[in-house]
Short mmCIF file of C-alpha atoms and ligand atoms in Angstrom, two decimals:
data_model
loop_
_atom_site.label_atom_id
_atom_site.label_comp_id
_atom_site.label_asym_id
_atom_site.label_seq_id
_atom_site.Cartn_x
_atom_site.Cartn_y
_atom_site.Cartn_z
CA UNK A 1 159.20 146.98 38.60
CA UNK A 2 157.69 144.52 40.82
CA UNK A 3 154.82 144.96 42.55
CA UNK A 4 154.82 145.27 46.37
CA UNK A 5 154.01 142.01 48.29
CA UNK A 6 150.45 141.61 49.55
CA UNK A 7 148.37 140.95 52.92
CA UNK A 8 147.78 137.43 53.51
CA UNK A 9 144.24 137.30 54.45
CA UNK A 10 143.23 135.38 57.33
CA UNK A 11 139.76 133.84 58.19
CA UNK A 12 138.52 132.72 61.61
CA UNK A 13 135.21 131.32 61.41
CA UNK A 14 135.87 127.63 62.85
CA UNK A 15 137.55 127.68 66.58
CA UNK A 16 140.93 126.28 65.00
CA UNK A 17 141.46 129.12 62.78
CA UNK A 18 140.43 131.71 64.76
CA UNK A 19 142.77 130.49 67.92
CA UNK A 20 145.45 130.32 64.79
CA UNK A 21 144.90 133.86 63.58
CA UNK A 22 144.94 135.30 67.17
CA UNK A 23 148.51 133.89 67.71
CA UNK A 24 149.92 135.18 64.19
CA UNK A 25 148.18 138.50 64.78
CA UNK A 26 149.70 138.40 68.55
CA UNK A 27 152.93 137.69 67.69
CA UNK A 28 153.23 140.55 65.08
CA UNK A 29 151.82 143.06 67.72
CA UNK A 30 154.18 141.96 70.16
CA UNK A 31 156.99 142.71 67.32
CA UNK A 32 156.26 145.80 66.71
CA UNK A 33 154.14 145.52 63.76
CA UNK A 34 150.73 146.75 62.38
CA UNK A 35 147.89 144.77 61.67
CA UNK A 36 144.51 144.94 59.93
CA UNK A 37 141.60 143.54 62.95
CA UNK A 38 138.21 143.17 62.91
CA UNK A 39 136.08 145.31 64.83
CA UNK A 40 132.05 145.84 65.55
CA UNK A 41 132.02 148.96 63.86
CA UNK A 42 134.05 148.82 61.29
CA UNK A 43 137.80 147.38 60.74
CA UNK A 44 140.56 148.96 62.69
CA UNK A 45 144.63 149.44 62.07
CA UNK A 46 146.51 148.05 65.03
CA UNK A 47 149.47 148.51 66.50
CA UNK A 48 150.64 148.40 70.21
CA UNK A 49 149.77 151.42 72.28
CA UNK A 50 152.30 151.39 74.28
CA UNK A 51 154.76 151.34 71.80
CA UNK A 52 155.34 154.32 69.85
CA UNK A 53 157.25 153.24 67.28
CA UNK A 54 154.94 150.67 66.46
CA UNK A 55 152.03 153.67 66.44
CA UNK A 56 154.36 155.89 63.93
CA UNK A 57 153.92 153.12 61.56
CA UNK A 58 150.29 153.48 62.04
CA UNK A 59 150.29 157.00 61.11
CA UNK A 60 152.79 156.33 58.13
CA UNK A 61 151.21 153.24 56.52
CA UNK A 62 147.11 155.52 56.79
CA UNK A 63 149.01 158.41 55.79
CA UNK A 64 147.03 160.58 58.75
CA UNK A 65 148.31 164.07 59.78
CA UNK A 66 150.40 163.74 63.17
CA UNK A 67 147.65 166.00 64.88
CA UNK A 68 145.24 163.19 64.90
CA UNK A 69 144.96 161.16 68.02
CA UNK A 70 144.10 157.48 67.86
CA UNK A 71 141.46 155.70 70.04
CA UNK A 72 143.66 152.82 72.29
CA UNK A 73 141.48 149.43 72.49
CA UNK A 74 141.14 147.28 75.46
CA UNK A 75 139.39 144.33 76.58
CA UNK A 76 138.48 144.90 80.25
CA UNK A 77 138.11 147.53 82.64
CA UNK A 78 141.38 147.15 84.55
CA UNK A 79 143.07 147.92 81.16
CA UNK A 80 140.63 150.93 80.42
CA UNK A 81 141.59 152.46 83.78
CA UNK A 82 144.94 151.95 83.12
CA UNK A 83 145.09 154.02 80.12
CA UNK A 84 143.44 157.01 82.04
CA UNK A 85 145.12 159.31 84.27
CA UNK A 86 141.70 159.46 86.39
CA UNK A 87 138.32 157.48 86.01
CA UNK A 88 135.39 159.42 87.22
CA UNK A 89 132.13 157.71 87.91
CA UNK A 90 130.64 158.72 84.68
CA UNK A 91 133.34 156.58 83.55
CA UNK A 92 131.81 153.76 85.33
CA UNK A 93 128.34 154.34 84.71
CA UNK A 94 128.84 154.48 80.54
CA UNK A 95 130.92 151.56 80.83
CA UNK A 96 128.44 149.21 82.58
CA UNK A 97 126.05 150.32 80.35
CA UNK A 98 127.72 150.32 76.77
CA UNK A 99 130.39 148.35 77.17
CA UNK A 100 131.95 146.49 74.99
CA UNK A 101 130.60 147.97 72.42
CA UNK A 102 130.81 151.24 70.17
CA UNK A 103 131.12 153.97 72.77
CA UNK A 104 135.09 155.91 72.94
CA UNK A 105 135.64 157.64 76.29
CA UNK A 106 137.99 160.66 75.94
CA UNK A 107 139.37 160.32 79.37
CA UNK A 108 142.88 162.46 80.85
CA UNK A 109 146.00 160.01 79.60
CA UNK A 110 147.77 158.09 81.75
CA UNK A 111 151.88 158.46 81.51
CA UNK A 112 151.92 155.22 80.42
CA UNK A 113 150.11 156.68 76.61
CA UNK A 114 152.73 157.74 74.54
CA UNK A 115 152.56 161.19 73.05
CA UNK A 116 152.23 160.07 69.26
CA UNK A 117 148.96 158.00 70.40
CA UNK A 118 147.05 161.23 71.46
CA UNK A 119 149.20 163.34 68.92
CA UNK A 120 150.09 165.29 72.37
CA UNK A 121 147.12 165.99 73.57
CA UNK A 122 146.80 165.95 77.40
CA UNK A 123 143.44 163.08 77.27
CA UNK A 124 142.89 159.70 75.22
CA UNK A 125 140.11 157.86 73.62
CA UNK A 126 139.28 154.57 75.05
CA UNK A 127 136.77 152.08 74.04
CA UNK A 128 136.21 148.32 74.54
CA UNK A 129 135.09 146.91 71.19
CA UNK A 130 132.63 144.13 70.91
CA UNK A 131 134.27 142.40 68.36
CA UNK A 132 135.58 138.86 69.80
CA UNK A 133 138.78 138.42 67.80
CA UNK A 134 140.26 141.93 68.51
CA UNK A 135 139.09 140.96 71.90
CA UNK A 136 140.65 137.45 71.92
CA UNK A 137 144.26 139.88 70.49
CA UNK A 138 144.52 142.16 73.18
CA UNK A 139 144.01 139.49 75.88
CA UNK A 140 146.92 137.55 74.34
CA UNK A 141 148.78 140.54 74.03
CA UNK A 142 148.24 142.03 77.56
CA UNK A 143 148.80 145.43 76.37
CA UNK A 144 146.37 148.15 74.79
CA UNK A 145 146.05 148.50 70.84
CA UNK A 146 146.03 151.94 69.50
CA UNK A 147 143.71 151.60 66.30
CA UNK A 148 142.29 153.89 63.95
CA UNK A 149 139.90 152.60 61.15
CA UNK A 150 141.93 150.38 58.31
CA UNK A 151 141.34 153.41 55.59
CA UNK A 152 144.04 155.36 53.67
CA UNK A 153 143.59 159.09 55.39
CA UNK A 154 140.55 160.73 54.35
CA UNK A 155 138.84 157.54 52.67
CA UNK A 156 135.77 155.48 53.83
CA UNK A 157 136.17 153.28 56.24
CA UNK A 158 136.27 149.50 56.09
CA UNK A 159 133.65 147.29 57.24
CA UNK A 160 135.03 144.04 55.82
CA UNK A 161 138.58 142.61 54.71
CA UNK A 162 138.19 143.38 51.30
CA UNK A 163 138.06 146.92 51.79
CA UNK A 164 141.32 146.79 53.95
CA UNK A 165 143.02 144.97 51.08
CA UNK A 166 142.38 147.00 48.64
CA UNK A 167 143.22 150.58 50.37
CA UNK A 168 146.14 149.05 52.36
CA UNK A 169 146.64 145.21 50.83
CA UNK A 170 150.40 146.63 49.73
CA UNK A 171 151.37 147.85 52.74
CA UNK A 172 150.49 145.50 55.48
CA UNK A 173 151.61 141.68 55.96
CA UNK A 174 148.38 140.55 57.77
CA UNK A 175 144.44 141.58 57.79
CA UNK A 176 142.35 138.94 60.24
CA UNK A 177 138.68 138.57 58.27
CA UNK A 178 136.44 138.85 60.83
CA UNK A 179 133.32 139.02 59.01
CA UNK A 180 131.15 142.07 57.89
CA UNK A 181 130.91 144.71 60.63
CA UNK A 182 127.89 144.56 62.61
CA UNK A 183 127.78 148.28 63.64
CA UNK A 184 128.83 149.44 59.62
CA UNK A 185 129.78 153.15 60.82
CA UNK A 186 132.47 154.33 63.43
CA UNK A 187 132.18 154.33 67.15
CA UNK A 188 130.49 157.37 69.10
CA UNK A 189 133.04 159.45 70.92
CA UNK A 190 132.31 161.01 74.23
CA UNK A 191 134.46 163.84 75.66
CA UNK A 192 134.22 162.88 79.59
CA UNK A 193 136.96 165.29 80.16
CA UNK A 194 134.76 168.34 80.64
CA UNK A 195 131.87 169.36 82.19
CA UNK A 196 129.00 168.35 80.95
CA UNK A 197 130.62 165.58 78.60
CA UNK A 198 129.73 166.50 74.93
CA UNK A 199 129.93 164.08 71.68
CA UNK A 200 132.85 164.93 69.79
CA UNK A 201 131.55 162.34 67.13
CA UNK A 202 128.11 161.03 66.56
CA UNK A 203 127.61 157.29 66.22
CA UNK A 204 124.87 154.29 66.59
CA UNK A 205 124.98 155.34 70.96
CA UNK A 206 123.03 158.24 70.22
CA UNK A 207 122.73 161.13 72.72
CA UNK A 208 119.37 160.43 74.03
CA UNK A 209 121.00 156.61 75.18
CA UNK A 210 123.87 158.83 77.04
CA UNK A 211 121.64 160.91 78.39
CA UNK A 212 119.49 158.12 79.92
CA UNK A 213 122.32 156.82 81.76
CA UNK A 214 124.60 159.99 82.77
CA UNK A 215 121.44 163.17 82.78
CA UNK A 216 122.16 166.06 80.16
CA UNK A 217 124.98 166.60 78.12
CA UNK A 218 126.86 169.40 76.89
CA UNK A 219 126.43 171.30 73.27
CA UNK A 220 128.28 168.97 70.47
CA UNK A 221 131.29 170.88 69.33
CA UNK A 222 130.35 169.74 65.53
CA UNK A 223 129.07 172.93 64.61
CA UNK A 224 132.55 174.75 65.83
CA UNK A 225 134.56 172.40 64.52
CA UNK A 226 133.01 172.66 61.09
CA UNK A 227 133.23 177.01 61.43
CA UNK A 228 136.89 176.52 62.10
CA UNK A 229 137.62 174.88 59.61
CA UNK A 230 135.20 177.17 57.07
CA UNK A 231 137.80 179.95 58.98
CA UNK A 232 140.50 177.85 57.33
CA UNK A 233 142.12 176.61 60.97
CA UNK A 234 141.94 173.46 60.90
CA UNK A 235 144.66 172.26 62.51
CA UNK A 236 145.67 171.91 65.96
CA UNK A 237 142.73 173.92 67.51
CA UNK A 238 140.37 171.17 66.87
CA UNK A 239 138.93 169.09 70.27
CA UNK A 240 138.57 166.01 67.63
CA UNK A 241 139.98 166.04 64.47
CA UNK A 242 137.47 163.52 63.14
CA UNK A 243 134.98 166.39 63.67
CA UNK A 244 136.92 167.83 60.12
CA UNK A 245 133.82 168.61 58.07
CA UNK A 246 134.99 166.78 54.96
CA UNK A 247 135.87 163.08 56.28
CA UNK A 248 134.17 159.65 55.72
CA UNK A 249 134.23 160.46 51.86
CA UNK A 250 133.34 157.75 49.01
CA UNK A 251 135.22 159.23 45.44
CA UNK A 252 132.30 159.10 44.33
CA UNK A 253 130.15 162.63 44.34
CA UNK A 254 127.81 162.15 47.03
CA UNK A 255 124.78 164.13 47.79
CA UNK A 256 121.62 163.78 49.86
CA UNK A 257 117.92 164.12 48.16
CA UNK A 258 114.46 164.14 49.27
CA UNK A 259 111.80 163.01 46.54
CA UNK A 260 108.13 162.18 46.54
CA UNK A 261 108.28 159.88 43.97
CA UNK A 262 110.71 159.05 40.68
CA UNK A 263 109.34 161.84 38.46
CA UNK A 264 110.65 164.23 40.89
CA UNK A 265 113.89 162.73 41.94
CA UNK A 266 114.77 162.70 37.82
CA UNK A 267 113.76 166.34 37.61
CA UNK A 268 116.19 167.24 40.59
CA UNK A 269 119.12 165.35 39.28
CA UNK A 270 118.51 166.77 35.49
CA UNK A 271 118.14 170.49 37.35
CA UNK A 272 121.30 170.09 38.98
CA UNK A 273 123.20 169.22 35.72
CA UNK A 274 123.89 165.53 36.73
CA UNK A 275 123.79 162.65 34.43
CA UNK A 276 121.35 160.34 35.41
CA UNK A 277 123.20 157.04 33.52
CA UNK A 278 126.26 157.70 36.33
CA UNK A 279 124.55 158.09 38.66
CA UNK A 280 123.56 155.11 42.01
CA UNK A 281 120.70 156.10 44.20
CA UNK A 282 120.49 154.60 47.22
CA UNK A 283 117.00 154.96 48.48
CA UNK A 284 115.50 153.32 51.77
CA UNK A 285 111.51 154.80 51.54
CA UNK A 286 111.02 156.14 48.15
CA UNK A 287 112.40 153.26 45.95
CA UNK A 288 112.49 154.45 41.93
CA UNK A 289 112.25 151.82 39.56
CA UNK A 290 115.88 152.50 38.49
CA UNK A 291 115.37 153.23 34.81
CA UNK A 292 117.61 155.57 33.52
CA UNK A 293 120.24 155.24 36.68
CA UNK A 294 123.54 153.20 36.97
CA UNK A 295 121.18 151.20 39.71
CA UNK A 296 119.05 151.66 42.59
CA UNK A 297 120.58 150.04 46.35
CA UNK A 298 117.61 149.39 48.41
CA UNK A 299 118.75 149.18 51.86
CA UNK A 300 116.26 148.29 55.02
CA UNK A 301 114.77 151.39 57.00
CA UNK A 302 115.99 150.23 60.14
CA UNK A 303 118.62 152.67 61.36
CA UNK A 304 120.96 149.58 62.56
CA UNK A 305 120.20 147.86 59.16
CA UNK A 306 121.04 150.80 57.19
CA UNK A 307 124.13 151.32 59.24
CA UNK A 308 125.63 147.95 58.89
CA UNK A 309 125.30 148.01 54.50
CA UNK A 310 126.01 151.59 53.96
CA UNK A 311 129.70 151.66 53.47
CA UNK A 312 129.84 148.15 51.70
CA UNK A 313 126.87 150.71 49.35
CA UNK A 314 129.66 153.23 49.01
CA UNK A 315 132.42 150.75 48.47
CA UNK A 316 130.87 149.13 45.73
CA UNK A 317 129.44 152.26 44.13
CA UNK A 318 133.49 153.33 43.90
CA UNK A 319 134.85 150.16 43.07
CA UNK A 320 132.29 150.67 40.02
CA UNK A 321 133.71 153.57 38.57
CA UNK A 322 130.08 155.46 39.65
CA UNK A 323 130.11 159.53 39.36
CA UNK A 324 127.37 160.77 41.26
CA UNK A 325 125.84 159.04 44.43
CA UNK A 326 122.42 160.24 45.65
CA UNK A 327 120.85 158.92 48.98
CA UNK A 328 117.76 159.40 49.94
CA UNK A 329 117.11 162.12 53.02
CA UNK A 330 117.23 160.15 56.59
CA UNK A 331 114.53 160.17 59.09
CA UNK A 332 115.10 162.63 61.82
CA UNK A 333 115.11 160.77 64.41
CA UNK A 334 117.37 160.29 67.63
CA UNK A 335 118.78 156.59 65.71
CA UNK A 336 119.65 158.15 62.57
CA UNK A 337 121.56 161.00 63.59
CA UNK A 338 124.79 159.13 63.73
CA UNK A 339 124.60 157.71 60.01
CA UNK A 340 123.36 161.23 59.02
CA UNK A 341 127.11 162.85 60.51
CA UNK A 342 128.78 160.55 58.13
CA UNK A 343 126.27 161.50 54.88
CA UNK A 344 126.76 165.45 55.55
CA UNK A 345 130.65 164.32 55.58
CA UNK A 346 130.28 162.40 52.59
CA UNK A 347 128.64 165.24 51.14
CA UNK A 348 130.92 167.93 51.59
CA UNK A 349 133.30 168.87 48.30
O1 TXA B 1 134.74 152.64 65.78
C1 TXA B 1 135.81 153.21 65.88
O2 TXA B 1 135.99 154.18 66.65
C2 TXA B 1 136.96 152.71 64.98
C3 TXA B 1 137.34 151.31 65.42
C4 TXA B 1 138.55 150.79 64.69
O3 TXA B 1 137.51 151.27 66.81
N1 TXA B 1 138.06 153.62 65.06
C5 TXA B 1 138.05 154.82 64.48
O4 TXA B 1 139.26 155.49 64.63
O5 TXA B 1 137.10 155.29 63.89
P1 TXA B 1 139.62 156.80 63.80
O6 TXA B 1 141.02 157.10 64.15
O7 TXA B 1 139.31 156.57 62.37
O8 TXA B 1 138.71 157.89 64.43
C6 TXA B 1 138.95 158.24 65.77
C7 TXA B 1 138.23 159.54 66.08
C8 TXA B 1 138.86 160.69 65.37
O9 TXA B 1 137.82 161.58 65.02
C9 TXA B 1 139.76 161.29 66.44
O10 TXA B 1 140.00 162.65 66.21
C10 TXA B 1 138.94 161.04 67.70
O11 TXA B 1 138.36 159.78 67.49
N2 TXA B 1 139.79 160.95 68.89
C11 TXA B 1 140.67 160.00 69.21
N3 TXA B 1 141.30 160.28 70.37
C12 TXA B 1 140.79 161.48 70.81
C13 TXA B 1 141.05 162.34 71.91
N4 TXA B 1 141.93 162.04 72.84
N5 TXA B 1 140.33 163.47 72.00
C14 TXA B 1 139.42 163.79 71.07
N6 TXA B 1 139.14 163.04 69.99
C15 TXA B 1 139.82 161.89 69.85
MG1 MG B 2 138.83 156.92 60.49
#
């Protein structure tokens, strides 16, 4: 048998390539195809959103259940309000404030959203990456790009080419290397469709930076979301579907460990049965000498720092064949709180 074609890769660090990769990419879009972009947080699937053929092949190529609704990308505010069947002044205020950047509105849809997009679902996640290519795309495109992150269903995200290629490098014909992603973990999403908004996902915006610019939110459905799907319903009923406990996973066995010092982080790992020589820590404070382990990843205490390397941590730990992945416990603090969602997702068997 022959093996499938693969992605071309394309780079876009001088001007010249970058206009060049913007064209290909836009041309593509335009044609109803799917293609692997470059975001801040990490690297996104996209496809126009306004199409919803072009979405279906979205949904196909991830394999991601029909009941999850993709966040629709735009590059300025006249777009955003497009996309939304009404723009409150909350709207307004988050925008001017986070904007572009990693913050997804969940506003009411406009007609214009297809029903696939916001797998029928009466509102639609909006957000206005950072990210100058994808940027650069959607103003050559003129329309919206629905985009999930460039993973197979279930997997870790992407936060550089590489990982796109080798989840999805059979099945797409272009992914646009934009560099490492400067956020590392997925956007925060903010449900602005009820009263008080709530986070439906928490990301590098934390709650207290909402909170600063719209006053108090509402309780995070996260807890729910996780006891519905402990009830075994987890389809359909769900506000977010991203807020599916298990989610963000490496293969990799992942669990997170607080130590005072290497002695007692080897006397944990031998008491729960693991074996130390498969096993990568990945420590930030408490940094073990790594004798005995498959390695040790020191990454910076800085919650943006730690952010940005995390996944290309968990990427490599896979690509490696590791068995066991133990991080060391976050701070808890406001800044953290987003990387430790993904952990406690990671975590989950
Ligand atoms: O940073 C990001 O958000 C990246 C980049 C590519 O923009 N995208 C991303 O997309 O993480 P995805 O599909 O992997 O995750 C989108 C999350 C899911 O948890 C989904 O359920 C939720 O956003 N979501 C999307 N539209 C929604 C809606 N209308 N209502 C509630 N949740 C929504
Ligand atoms: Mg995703």
């Amino acid at each position: 048998m022959s093996k499938p074609p693969q992605a071309e890769i394309v780079p876009t660090h001088t001007p010249t390539l970058f206009a060049e990769a913007v064209k290909r990419a836009a041309e593509l879009l335009r044609a109803g195809e799917v293609v692997a972009l470059p975001t801040e947080t990490v690297y996104g699937l996209a496809a126009n959103a306004l199409d919803p053929v072009a979405v279906a092949k979205i949904f196909q190529i991830k394999g991601r259940p029909s009941h999850n609704p993709i966040i629709v990308h735009v590059a300025d505010l006249a777009l955003a309000k497009r996309c939304a069947a009404a723009w409150p002044a909350l709207a307004d205020q988050l925008a001017r404030a986070f904007w572009p950047g990693p913050l997804t509105l969940v506003l009411p849809r406009a007609a214009d959203i297809p029903a696939i997009v916001t797998a029928d679902g009466s509102t639609v996640g909006v957000r206005w990456p950072g990210h100058p290519f994808i940027q650069a795309v959607i103003r050559e495109c003129g329309f919206p790009l629905a985009a999930p992150s460039a993973n197979r269903s279930n997997r870790l995200s992407p936060t550089n080419a590489e990982h796109v290629r080798q989840q999805l490098g059979d099945r797409l014909r272009l992914i646009v290397d934009g560099g490492q992603a400067q956020v590392g973990i997925e956007s925060t999403v903010l449900d602005l469709a009820t009263s008080p908004p709530r986070v439906l996902r928490p990301g590098m915006i934390h709650e207290a930076s909402l909170a600063a610019v719209i006053g108090p939110l509402g309780h995070s459905q996260l807890s729910i979301g996780n006891r519905q799907l402990e009830m075994g319903n987890s389809k359909g009923a769900l506000r977010s579907p991203g807020q599916l406990l298990k989610h963000y996973a490496p293969q990799a066995r992942l669990l997170v460990l607080n130590w005072r010092d290497e002695g007692d982080l080897k006397s944990q790992i031998s008491n729960l049965r693991f074996d130390p020589t498969r096993t990568q820590v990945i420590a930030h404070r408490q940094i073990p000498s790594g004798e005995g382990f498959v390695g040790v990843s020191v990454l910076p205490h800085d919650a943006a720092a730690f952010a940005r390397s995390l996944y290309a941590e968990l990427h490599r730990c896979d690509a490696a064949g590791v068995a066991v992945i133990v991080v060391e416990a976050l701070p808890d603090a406001p800044e953290w709180r987003g990387i430790g969602d993904r952990l406690r997702r990671a975590a989950t068997e």
